[in-house]
JSON list of C-alpha atoms in Angstrom, two decimals:
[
{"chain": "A", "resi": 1, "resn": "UNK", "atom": "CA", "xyz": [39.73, 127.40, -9.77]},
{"chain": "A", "resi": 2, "resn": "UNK", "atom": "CA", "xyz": [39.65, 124.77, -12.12]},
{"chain": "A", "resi": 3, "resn": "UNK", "atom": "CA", "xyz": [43.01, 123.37, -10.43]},
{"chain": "A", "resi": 4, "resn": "UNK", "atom": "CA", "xyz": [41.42, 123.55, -7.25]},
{"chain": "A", "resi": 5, "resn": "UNK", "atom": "CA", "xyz": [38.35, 121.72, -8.46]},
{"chain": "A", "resi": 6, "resn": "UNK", "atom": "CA", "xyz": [40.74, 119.14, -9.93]},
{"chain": "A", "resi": 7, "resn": "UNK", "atom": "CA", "xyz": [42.77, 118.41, -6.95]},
{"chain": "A", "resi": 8, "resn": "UNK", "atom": "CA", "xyz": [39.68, 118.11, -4.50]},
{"chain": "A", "resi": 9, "resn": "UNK", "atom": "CA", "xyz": [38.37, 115.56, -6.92]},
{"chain": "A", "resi": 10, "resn": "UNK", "atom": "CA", "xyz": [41.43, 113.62, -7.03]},
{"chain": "A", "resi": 11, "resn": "UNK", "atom": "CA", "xyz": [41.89, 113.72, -3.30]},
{"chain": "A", "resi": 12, "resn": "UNK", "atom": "CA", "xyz": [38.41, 112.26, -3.16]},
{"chain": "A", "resi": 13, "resn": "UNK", "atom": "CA", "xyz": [39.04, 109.52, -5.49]},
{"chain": "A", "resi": 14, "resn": "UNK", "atom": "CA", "xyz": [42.60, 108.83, -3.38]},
{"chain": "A", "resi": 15, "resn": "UNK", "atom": "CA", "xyz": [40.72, 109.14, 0.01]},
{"chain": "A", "resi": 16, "resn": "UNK", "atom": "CA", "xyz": [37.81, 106.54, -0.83]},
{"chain": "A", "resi": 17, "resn": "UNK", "atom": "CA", "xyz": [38.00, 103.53, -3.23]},
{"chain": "A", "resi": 18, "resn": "UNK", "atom": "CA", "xyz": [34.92, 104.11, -5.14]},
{"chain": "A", "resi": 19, "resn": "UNK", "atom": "CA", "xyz": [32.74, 101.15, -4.82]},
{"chain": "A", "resi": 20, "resn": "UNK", "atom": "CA", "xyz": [30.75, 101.84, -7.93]},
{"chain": "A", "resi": 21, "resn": "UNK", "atom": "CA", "xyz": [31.41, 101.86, -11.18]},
{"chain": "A", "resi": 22, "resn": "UNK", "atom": "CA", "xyz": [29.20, 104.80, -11.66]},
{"chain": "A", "resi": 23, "resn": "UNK", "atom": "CA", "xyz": [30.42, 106.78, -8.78]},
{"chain": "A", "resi": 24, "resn": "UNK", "atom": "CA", "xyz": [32.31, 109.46, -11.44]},
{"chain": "A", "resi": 25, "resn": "UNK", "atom": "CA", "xyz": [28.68, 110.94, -12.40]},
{"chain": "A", "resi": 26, "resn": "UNK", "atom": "CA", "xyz": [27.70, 112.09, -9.26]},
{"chain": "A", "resi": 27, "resn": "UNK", "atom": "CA", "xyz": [30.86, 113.03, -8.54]},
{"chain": "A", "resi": 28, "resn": "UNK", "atom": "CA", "xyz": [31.22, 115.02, -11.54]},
{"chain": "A", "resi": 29, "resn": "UNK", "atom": "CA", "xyz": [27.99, 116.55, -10.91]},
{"chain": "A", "resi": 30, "resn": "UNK", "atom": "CA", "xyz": [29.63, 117.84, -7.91]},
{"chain": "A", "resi": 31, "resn": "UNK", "atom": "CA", "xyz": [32.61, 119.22, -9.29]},
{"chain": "A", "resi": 32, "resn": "UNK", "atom": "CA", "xyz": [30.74, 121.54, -11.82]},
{"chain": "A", "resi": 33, "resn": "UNK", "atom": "CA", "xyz": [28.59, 122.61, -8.99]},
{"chain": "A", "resi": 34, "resn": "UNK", "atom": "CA", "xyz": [31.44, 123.61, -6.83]},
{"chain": "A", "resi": 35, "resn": "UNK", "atom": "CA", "xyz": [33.13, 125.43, -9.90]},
{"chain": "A", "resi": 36, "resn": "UNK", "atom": "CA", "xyz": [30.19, 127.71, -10.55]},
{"chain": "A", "resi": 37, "resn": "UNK", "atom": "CA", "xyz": [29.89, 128.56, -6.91]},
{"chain": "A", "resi": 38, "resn": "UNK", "atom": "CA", "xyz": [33.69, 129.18, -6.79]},
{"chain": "A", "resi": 39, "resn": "UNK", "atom": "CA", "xyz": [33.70, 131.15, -10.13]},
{"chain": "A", "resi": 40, "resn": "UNK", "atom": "CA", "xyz": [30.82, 133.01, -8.77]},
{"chain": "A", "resi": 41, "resn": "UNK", "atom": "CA", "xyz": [32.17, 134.02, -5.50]},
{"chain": "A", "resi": 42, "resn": "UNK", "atom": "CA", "xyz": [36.01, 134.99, -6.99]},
{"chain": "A", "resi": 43, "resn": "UNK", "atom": "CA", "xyz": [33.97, 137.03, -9.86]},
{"chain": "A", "resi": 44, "resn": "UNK", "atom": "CA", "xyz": [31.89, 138.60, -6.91]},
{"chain": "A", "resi": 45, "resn": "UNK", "atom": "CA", "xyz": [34.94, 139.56, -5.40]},
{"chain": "A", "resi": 46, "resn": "UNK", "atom": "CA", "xyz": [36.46, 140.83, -8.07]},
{"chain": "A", "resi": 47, "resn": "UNK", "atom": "CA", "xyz": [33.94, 143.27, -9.87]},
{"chain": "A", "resi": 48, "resn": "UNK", "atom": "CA", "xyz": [33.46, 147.21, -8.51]},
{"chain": "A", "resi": 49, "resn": "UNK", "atom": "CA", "xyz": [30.11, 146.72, -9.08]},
{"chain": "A", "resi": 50, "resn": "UNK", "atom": "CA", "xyz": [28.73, 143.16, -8.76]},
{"chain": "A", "resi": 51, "resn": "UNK", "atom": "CA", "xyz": [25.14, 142.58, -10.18]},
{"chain": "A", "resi": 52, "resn": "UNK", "atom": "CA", "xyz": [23.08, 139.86, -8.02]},
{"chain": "A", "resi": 53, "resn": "UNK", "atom": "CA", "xyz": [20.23, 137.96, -9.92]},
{"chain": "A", "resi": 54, "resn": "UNK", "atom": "CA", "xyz": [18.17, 134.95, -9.76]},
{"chain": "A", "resi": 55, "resn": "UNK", "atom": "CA", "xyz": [19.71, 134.29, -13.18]},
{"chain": "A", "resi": 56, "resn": "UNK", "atom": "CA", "xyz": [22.70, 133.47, -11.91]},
{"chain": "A", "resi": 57, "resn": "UNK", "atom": "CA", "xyz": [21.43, 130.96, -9.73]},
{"chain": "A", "resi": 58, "resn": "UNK", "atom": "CA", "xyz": [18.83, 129.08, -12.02]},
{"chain": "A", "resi": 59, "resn": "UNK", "atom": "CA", "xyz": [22.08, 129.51, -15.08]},
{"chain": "A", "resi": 60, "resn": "UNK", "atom": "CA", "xyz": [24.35, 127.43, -12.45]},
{"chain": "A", "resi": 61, "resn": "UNK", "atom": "CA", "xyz": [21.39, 124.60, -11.89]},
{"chain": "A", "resi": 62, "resn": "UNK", "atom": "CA", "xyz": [21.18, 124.13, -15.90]},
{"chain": "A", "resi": 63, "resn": "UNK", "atom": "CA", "xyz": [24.40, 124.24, -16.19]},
{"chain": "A", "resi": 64, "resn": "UNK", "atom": "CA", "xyz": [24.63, 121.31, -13.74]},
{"chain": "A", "resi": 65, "resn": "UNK", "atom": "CA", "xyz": [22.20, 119.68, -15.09]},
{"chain": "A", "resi": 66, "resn": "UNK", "atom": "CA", "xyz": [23.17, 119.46, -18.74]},
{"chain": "A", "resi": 67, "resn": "UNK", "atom": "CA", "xyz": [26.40, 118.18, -17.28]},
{"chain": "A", "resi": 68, "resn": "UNK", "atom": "CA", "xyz": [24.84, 115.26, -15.92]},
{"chain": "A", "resi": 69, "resn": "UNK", "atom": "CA", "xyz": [23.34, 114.38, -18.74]},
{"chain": "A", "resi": 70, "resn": "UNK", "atom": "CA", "xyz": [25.66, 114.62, -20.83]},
{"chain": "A", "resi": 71, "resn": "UNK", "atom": "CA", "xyz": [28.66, 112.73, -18.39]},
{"chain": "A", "resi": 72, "resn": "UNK", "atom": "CA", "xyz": [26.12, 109.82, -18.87]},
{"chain": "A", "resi": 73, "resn": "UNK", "atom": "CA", "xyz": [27.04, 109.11, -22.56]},
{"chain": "A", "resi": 74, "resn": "UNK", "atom": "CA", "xyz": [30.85, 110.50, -22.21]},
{"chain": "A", "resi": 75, "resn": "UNK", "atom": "CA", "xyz": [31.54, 107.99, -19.30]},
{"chain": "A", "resi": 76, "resn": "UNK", "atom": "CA", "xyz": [29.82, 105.01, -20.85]},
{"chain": "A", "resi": 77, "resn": "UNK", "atom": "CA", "xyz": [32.25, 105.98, -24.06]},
{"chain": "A", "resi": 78, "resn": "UNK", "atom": "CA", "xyz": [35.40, 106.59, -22.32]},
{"chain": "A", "resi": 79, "resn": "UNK", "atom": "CA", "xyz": [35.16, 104.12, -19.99]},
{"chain": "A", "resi": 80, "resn": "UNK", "atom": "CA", "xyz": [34.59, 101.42, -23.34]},
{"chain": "A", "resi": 81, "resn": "UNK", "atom": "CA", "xyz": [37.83, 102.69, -24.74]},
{"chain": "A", "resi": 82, "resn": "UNK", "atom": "CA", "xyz": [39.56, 103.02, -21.76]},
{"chain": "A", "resi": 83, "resn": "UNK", "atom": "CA", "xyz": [39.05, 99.54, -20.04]},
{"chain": "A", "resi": 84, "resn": "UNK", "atom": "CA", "xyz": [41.31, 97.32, -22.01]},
{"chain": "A", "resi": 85, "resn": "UNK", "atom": "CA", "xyz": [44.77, 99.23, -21.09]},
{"chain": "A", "resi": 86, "resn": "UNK", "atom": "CA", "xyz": [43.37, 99.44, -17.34]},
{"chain": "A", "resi": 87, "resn": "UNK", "atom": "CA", "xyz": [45.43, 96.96, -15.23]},
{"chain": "A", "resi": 88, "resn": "UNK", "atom": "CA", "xyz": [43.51, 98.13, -11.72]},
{"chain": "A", "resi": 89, "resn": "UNK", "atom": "CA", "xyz": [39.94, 96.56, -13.08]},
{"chain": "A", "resi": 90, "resn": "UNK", "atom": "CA", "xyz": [40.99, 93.54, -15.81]},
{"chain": "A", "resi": 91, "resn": "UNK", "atom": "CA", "xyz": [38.57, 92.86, -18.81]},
{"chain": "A", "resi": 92, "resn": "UNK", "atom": "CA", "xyz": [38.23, 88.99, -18.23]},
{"chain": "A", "resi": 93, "resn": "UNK", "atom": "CA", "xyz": [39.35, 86.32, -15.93]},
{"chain": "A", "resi": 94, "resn": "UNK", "atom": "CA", "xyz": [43.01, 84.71, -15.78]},
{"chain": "A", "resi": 95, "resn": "UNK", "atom": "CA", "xyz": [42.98, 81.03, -15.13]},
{"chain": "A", "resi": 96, "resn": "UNK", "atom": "CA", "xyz": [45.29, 79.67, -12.19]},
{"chain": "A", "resi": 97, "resn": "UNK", "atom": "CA", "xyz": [48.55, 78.73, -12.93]},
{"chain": "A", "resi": 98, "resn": "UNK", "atom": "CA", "xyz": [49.46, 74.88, -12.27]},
{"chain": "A", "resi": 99, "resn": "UNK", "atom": "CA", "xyz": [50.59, 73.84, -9.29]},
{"chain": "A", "resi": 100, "resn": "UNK", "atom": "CA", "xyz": [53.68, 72.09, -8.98]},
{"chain": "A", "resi": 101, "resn": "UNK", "atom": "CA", "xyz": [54.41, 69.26, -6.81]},
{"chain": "A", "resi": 102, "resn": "UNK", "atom": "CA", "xyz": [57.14, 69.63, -4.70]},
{"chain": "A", "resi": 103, "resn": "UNK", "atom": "CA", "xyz": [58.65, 67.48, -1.80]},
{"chain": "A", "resi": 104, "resn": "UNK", "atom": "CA", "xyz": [57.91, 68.25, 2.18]},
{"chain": "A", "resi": 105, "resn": "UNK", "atom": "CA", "xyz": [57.44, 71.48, 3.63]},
{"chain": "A", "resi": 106, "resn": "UNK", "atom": "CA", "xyz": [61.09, 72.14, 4.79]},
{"chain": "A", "resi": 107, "resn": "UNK", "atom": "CA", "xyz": [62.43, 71.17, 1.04]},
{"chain": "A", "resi": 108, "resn": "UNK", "atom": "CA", "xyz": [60.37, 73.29, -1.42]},
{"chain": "A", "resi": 109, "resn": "UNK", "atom": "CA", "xyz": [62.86, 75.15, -3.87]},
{"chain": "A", "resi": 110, "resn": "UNK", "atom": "CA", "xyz": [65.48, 72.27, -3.23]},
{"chain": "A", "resi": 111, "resn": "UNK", "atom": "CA", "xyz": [63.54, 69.84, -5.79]},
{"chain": "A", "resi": 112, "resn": "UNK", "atom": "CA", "xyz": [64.16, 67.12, -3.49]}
]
């Protein structure tokens, strides 16, 4: 399941440039969510005699939420050690290189 979860957030990421920098909460939010209802249903499947309680339910929403809260810190923390070997987002700005002179349009490379 936790493959599964894996790949369907990956294909999200690939499928949509994520326009945020804080897009991976939420979306981590989601990913534990649709682990415990996958986990539920393949362990609902599975037993002889499954047991259905409220318990379950209200144990997936904390569970959800304490990841939340706690992605908040792990991002911000990751993300700081991360950044500087990222070459997709760049820490600063690169000045322009020079321009060079060259002759007319039809002579460039010929240093005419």
């Amino acid at each position: 399941m936790l493959s599964a979860v894996g790949y369907s957030v990956g294909r999200f990421g690939e499928l949509r440039d994520p326009a945020h920098g804080l897009i991976a909460i939420p979306v981590g939010v989601m990913a534990t969510a649709e682990y415990l209802v996958a986990f539920a249903a393949v362990s609902f499947m599975l037993e002889t005699a499954p047991s259905i309680s409220g318990l379950v339910v209200r144990d997936a929403v904390v569970t959800t939420i304490l990841n939340a809260i706690i992605a908040v810190p792990v991002f911000g923390l990751v993300r700081r050690i991360i950044r500087p070997v990222l070459l997709a987002q760049p820490a600063g700005r690169r000045r322009r290189a020079q321009t060079r002179e060259t002759g007319p349009i039809g002579l460039r490379g010929l240093e005419v």
